[in-house]
Coordinates of C-alpha atoms and ligand atoms in Angstrom, one line a residue:
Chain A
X1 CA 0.0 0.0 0.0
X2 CA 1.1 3.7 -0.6
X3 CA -0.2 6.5 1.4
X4 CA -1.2 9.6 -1.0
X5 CA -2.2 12.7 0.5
X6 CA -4.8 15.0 -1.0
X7 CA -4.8 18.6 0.5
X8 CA -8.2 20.8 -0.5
X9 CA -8.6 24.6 -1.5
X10 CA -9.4 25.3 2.1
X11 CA -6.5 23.5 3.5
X12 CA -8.3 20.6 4.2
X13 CA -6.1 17.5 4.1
X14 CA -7.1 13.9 3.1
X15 CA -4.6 10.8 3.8
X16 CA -5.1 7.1 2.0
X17 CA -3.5 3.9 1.6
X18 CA -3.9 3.2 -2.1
X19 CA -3.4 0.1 -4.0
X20 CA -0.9 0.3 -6.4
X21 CA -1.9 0.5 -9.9
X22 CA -5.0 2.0 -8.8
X23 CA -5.3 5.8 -10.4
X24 CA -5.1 8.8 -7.8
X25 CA -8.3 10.1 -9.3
X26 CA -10.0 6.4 -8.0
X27 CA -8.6 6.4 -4.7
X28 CA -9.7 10.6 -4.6
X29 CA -13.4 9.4 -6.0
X30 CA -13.4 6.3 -3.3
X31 CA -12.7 8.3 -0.2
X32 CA -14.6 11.1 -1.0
X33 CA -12.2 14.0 -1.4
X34 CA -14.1 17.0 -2.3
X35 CA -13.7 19.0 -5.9
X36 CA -12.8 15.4 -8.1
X37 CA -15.4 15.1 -10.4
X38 CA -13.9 12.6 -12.6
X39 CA -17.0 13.1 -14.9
X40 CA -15.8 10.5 -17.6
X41 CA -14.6 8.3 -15.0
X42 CA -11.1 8.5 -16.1
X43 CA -11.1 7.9 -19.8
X44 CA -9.0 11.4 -20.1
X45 CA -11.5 12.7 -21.4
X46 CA -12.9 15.2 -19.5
X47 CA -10.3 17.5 -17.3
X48 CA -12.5 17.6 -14.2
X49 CA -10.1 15.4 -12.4
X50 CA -7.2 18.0 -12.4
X51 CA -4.8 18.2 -9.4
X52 CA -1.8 20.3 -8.7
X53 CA 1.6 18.1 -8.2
X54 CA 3.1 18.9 -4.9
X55 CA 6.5 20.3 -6.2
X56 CA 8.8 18.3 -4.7
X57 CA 6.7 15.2 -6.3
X58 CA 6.8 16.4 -9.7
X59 CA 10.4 14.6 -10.7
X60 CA 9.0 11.5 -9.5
X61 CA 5.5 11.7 -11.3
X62 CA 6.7 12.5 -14.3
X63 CA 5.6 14.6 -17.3
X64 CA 2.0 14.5 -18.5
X65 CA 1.8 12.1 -22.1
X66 CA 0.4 14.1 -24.9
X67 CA -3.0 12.7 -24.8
X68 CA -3.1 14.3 -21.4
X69 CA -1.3 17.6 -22.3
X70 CA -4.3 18.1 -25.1
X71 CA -6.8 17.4 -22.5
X72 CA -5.2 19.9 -19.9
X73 CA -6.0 23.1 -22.2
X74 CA -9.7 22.1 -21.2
X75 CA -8.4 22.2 -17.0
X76 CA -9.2 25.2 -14.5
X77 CA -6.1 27.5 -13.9
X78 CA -3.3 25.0 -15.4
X79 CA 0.3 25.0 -14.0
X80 CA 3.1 23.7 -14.8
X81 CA 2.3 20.7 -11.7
X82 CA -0.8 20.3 -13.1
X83 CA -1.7 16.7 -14.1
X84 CA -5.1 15.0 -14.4
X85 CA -5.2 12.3 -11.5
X86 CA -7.3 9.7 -13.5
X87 CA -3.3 9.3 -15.2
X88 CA -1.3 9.3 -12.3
X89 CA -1.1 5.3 -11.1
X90 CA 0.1 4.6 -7.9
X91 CA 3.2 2.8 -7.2
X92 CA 5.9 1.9 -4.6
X93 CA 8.1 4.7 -5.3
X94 CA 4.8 7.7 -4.8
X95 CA 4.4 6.7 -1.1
X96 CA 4.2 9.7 0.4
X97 CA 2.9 11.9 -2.4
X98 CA 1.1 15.2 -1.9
X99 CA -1.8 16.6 -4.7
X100 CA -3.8 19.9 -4.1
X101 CA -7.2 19.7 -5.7
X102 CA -7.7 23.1 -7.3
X103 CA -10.1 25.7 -6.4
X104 CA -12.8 24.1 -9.3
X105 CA -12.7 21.7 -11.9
X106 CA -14.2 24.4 -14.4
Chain B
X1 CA -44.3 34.8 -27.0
X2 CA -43.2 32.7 -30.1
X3 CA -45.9 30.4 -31.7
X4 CA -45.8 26.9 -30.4
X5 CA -44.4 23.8 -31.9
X6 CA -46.6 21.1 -31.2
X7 CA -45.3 17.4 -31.3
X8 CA -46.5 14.3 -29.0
X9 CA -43.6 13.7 -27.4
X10 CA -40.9 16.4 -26.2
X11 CA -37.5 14.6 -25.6
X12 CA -35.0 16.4 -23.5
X13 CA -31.6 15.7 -24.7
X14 CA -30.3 13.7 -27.7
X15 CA -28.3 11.3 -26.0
X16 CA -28.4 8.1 -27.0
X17 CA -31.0 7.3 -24.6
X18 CA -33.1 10.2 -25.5
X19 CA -32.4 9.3 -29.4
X20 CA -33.6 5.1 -28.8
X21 CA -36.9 6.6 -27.2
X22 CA -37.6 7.7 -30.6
X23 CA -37.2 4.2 -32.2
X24 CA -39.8 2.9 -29.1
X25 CA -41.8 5.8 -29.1
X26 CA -42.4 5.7 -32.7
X27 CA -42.8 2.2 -32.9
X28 CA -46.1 3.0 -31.1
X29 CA -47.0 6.0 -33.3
X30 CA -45.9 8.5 -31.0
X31 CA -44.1 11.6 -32.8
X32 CA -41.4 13.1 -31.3
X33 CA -39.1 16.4 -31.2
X34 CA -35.7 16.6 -29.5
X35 CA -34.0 19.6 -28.0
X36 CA -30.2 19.5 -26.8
X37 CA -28.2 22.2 -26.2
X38 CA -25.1 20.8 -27.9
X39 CA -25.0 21.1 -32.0
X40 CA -25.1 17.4 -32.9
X41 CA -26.9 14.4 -31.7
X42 CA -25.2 11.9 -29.1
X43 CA -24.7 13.4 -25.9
X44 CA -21.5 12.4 -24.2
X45 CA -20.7 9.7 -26.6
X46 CA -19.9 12.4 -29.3
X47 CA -19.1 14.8 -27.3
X48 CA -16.9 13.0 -24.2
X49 CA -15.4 9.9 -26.6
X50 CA -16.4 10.0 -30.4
X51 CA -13.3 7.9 -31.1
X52 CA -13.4 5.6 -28.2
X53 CA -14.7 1.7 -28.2
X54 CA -17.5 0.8 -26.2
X55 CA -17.5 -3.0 -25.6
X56 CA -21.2 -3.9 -24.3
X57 CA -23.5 -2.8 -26.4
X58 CA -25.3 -5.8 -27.1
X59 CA -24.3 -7.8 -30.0
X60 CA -21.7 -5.1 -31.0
X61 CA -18.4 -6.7 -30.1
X62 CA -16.6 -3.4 -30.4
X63 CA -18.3 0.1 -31.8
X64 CA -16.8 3.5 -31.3
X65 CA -19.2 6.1 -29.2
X66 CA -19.8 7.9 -33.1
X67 CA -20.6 4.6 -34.3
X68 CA -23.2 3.6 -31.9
X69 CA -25.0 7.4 -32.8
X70 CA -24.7 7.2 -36.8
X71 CA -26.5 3.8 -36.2
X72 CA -29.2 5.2 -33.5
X73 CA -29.7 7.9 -36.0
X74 CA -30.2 5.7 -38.8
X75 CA -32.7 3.3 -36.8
X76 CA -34.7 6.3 -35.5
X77 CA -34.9 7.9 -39.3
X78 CA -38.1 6.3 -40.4
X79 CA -40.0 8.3 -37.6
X80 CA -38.9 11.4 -38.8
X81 CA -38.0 12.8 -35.6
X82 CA -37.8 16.5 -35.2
X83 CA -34.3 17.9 -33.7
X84 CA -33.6 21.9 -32.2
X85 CA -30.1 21.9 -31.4
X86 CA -28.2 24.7 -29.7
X87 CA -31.4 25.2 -27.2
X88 CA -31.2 24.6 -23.7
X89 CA -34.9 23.3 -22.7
X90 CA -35.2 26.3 -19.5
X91 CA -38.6 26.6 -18.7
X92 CA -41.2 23.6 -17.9
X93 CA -45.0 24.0 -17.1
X94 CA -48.2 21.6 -16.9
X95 CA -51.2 23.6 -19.1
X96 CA -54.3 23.5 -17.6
X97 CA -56.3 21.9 -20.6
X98 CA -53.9 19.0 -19.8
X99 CA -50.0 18.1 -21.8
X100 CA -46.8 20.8 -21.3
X101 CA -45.6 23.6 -22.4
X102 CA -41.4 24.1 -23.0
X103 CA -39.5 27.1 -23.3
X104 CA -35.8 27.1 -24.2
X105 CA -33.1 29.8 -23.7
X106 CA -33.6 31.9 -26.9
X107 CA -37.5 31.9 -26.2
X108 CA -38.9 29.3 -28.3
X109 CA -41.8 27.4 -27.5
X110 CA -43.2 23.8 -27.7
X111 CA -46.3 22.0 -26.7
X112 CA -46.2 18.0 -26.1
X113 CA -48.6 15.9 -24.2
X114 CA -45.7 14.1 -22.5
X115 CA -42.2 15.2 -21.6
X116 CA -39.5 12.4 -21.8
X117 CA -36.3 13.9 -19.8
X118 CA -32.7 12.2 -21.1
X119 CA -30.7 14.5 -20.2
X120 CA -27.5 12.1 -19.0
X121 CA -25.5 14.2 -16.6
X122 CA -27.1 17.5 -17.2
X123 CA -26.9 19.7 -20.0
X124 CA -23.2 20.6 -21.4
X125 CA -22.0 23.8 -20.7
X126 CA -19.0 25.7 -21.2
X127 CA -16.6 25.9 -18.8
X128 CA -15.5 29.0 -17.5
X129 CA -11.7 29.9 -17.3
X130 CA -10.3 31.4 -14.0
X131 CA -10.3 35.0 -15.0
X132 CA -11.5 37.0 -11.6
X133 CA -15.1 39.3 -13.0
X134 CA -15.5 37.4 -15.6
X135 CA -18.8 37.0 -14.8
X136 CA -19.7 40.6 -15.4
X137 CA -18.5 40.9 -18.6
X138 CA -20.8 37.1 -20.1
X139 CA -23.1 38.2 -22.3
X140 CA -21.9 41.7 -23.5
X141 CA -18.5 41.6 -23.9
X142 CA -17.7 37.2 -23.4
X143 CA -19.2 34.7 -25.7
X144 CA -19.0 31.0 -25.0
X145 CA -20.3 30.2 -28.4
X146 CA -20.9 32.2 -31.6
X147 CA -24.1 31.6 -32.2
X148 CA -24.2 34.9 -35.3
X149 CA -21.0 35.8 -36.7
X150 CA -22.6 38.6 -37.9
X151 CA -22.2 40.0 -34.4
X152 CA -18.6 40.0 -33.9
X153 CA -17.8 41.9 -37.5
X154 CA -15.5 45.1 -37.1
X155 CA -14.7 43.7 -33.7
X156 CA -11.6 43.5 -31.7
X157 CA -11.5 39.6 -31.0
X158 CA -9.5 37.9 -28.3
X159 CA -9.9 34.2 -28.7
X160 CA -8.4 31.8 -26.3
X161 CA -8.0 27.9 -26.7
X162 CA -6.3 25.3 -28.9
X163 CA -8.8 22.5 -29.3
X164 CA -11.0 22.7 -32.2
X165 CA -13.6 25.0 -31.6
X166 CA -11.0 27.9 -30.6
X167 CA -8.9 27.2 -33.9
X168 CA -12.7 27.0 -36.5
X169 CA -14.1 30.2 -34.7
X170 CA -10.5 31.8 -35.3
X171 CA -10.7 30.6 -38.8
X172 CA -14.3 31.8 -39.1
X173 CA -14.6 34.9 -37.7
X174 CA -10.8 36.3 -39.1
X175 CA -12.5 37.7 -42.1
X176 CA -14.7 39.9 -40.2
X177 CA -12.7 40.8 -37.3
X178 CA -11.3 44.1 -37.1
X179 CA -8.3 42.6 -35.7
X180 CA -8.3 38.7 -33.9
X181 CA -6.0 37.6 -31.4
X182 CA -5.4 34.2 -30.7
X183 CA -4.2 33.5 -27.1
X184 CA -2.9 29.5 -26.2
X185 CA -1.1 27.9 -22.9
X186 CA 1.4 25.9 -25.5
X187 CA 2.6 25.8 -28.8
X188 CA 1.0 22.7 -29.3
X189 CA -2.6 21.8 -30.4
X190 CA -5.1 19.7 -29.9
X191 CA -6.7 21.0 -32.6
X192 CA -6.9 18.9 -36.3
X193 CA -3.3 19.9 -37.8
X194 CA -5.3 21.4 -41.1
X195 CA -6.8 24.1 -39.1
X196 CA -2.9 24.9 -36.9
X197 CA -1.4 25.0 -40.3
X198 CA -4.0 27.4 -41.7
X199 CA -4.1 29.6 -38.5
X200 CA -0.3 29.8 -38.7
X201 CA -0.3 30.6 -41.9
X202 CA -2.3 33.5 -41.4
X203 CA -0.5 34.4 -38.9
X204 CA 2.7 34.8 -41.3
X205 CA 1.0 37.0 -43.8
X206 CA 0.3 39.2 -40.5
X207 CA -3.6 38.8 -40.9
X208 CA -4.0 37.7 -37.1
X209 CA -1.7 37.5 -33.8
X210 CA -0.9 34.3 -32.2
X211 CA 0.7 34.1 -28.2
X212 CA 1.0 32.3 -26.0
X213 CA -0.4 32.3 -22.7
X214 CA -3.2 32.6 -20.1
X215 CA -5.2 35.1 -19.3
X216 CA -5.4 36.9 -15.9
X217 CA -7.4 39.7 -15.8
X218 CA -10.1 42.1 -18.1
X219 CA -10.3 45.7 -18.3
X220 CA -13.4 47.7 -18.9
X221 CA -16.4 48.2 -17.3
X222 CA -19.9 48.2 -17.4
X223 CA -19.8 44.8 -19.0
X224 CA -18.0 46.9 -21.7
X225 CA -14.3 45.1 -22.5
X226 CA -11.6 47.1 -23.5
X227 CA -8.4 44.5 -23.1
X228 CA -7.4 41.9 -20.9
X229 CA -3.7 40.8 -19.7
X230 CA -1.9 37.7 -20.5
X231 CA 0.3 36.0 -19.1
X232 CA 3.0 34.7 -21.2
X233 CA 6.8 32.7 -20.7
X234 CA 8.1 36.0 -20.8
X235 CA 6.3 38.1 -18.1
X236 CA 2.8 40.0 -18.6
X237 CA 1.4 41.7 -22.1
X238 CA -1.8 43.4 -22.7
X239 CA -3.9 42.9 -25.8
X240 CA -6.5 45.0 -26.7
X241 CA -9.8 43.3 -27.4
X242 CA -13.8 44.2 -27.7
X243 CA -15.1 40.4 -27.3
X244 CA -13.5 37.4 -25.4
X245 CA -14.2 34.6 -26.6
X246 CA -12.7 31.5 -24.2
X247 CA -13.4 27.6 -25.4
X248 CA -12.3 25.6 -22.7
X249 CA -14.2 23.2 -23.4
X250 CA -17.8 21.3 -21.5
X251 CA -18.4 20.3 -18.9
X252 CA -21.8 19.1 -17.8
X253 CA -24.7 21.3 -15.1
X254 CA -28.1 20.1 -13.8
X255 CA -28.9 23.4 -15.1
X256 CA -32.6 24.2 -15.0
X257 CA -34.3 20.7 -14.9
X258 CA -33.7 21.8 -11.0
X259 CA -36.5 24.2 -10.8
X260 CA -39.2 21.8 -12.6
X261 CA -40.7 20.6 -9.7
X262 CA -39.9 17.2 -9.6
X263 CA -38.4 15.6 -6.8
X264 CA -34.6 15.2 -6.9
X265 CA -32.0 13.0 -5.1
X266 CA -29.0 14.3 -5.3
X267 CA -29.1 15.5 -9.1
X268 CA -31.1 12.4 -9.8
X269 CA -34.7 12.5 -10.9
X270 CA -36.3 9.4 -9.2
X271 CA -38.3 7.2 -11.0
X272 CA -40.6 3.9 -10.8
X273 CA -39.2 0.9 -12.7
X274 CA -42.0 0.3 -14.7
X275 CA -43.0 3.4 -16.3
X276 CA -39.9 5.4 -15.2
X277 CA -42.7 8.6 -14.6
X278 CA -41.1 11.2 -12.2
X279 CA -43.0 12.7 -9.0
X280 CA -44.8 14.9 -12.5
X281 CA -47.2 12.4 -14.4
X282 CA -46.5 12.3 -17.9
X283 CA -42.9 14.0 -17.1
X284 CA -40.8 10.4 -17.6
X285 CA -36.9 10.3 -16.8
X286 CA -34.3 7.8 -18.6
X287 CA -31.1 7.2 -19.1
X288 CA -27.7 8.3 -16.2
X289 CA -30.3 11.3 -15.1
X290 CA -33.1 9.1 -12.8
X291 CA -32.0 7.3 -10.2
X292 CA -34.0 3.8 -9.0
X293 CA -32.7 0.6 -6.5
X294 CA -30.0 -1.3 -8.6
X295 CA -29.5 1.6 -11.2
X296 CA -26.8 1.3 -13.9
X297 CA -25.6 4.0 -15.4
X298 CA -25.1 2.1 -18.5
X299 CA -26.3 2.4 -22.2
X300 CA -28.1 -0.7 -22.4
X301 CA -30.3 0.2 -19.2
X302 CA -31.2 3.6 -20.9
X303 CA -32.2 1.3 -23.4
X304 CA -34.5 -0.8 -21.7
X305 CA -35.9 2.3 -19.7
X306 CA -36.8 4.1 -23.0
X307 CA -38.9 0.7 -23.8
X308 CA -40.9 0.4 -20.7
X309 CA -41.4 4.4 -20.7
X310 CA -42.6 4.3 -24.0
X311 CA -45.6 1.7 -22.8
X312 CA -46.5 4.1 -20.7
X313 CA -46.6 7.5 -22.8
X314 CA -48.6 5.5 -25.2
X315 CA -51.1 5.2 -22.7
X316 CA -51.7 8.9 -21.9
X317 CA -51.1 10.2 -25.4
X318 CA -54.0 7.8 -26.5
X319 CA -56.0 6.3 -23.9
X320 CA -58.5 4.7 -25.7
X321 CA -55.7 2.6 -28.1
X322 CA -55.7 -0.9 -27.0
X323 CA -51.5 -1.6 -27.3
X324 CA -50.8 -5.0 -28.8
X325 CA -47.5 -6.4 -28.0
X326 CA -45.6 -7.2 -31.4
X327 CA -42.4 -8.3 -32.5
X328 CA -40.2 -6.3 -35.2
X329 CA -39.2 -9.5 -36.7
X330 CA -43.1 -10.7 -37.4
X331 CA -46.0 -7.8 -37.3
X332 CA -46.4 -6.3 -40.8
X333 CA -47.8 -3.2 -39.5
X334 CA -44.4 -2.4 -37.2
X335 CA -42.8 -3.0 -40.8
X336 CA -45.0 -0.4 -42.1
X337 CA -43.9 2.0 -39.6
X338 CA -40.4 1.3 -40.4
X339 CA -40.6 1.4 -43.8
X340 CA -39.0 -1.8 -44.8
X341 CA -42.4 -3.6 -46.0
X342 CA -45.4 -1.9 -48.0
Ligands
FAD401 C1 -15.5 8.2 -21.3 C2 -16.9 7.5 -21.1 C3 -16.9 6.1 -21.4 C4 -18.2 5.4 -21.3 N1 -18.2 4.1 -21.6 C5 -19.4 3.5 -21.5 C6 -19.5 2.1 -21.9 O1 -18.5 1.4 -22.3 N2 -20.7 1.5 -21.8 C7 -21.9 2.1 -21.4 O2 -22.9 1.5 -21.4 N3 -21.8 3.4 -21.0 C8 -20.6 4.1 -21.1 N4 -20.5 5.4 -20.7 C9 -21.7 6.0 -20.1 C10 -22.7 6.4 -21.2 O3 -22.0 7.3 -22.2 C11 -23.9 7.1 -20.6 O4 -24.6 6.1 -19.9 C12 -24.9 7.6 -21.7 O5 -24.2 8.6 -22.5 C13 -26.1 8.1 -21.1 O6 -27.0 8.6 -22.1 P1 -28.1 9.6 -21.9 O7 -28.8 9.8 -23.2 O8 -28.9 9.3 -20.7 O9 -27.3 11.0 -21.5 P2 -26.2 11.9 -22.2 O10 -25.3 11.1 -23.1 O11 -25.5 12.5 -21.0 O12 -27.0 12.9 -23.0 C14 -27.8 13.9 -22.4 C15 -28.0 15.1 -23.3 O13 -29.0 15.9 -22.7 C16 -28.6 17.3 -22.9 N5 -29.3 18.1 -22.0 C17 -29.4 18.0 -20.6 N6 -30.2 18.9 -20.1 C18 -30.6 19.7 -21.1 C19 -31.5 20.8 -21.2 N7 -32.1 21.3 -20.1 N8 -31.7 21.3 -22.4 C20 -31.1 20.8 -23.5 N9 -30.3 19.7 -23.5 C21 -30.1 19.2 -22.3 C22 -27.1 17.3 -22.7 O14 -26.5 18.4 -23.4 C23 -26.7 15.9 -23.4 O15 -26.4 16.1 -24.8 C24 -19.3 6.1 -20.8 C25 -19.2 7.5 -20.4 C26 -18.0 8.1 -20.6 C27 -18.0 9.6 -20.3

């Protein structure tokens, strides 16, 4: 298991033990964090599951494949941490990992 | 008030729930007109995953979300069904003499004697981008959609997005801007490489700006836009613009279906299993909008809903028919209906 920690607009902080290979947009969806809509269920195809990458995360992550990076122009206030968590999977080496779930999802 | 178009049945939303109803509906002579506020037919299969393969739709081993809506649209064509597109249904009233009246956004109206709702996960809206007052300037300044490009000629246009709609209205509208802006995060598109090239290319002969960026803030007031502020990789630059016009995409809203009053659960519109009828009579619900013990929000239940609601507007739009259950395969007169026996 691998503990991901969500942290809200209002400071709000959510802590799980995800499965690896689940998505962090499942695990956000399963316990409820506020402000993940997911609306197509993590297809990328929607942008409403958009998270900011905790900075010191973002080596580890990785960059966004270009599927993803077309689908980001759709996001709410993009950054350059900004990733949609339906294509983040969880593995070993993200235990400990920190998202901020923007203000909306659009 | 504009005259009334009259129809049996008034579907809300052409998903592909709302577009089977037709093949049901007409099956049992019912006529039917469909209003969605998107421009095409197919709800989110066209409009969330066009290109991707749905895997159980019965008997269809594989079929692309456009596939499965060419070939609802060709089952559903012998019923002539009517379609308004670009309308958002916004008003919904019970006449006293008995049946509904509808009023959409731009103020047209339409009389059934049953309302089917199918509107999925709400209607599709645009999203807005994160521009603080943008609010003030919607409507008089910021366009979501062009619905007349008439109204943007001799204007100053800032236009900001790289999918497809962003690069066709930059296309479109060029010819009768005063001047056009184009304003993009990245170099990169999402938008078909045939439009990019021809945007470029107008760009080089000088005929439009391209930069990138995002925008942060608007100037003007009253509604009344004079520029906004971009930020680009270099630092802050102004551009001087008339009319906004950000495409950022859908993203989908309850939206008015909340002030019908029907009873809701959570965004849901509950219905009975056998007729699917909301807390309204003769207002039904199918498809991922009505909510029921052991819903799926799957294709093939909208399906079966549509069926079973069908029964049941048949009833109330002609109460002294006698229905006769028939099979497609065997009953001449369904073959009549759909036109593949004489
Ligand atoms: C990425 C993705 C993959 C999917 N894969 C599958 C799959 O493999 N199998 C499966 O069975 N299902 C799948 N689904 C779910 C399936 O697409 C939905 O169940 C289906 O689209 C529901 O159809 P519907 O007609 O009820 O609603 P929708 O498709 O949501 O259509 C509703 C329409 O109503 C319109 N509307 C709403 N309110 C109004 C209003 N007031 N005025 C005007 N128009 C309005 C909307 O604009 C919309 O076009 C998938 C969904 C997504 C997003």
């Amino acid at each position: 298991m691998t503990k991901l920690t969500y942290i809200a607009p209002d400071g709000a902080t959510f802590e799980v033990e995800a499965e690896d290979g689940s998505t962090v947009m499942e695990n956000a969806v399963r316990h409820g964090v506020p402000g993940i809509e997911a609306e197509c269920g993590g297809a990328c195809a929607c942008a409403t599951c958009h998270v900011y990458v905790d900075e010191e995360w973002m080596d580890a992550v990785g960059q966004p494949e270009a599927m993803e990076e077309d689908m980001l122009d759709f996001a709410y206030d993009v950054r350059p941490n900004s990733r949609l968590s339906c294509q983040i999977r969880v593995r070993e080496d993200l235990d400990g990992l920190v998202v901020r779930v923007p203000e909306r999802q659009g | 008030m504009k005259e009334a178009i009259r129809t049996d049945v008034l579907i809300v939303g052409a998903g592909p729930v709302g577009l089977f109803a037709v093949f049901e509906l007409g099956l049992l002579d019912l006529k039917c007109h469909l209003i969605d506020i998107l421009d095409r037919p197919g709800g989110q299969c066209t409009e969330l995953y066009p290109e991707k393969p749905i895997y159980d739709i019965p008997a269809w081993p594989v079929i692309s979300g456009q596939e499965l809506v060419d070939r609802l649209m060709e089952q559903i064509r012998p019923f002539e069904p009517q379609f308004t597109f670009n309308r958002m249904v916004a008003g919904l009233e019970r006449l006293p003499e008995g049946g509904f009246r509808a009023t959409t956004d731009e103020g047209e109206v339409f009389e059934a004697k049953v309302v089917v709702i199918a509107a999925g996960g709400g209607s599709f809206q645009p999203k807005r981008p994160p521009i603080p007052g943008i609010e003030a300037y919607e409507g008089k300044s910021v366009f979501y959609a062009v619905r007349r490009m008439e109204d943007f000629r001799g204007e100053d246009l800032l236009i900001v997005g790289g999918g497809d709609s962003a690069l066709d209205w930059t296309l479109n509208l060029q010819p009768l801007a005063h001047r056009l802006t184009l304003v993009h995060r990245r170099a990169e598109f999402r938008a078909a490489p045939d439009s990019v090239n021809r945007m470029l290319a107008l760009k080089e002969a000088g005929k439009l700006d391209f930069r990138i960026g995002q925008v942060k803030a608007l100037e003007g007031e009253d509604g009344i836009l004079r520029g906004a502020v971009v930020k680009g990789p270099e630092g802050d630059f102004e551009v001087a613009c008339t009319r906004l016009l950000p495409f950022f995409g859908l993203t989908m809203k309850l939206g008015p279906i909340a002030d019908w009053g029907l009873n809701l659960d959570e965004n849901l519109i509950p219905v009975d299993t056998e007729r699917f009828e909301t807390s309204q009579p003769g207002i039904f619900a199918i498809g991922d909008i009505n909510h029921y013990p052991g819903k799926l929000k799957l294709i093939l239940s909208g399906f079966h809903e549509a069926a079973l609601m069908a029964q049941a507007a048949k009833r109330i739009v002609h109460p002294h028919e006698k229905v006769v259950f028939q099979y497609t395969t065997s009953s001449t007169s369904l073959q009549r209906k759909l036109g593949v026996t004489r």
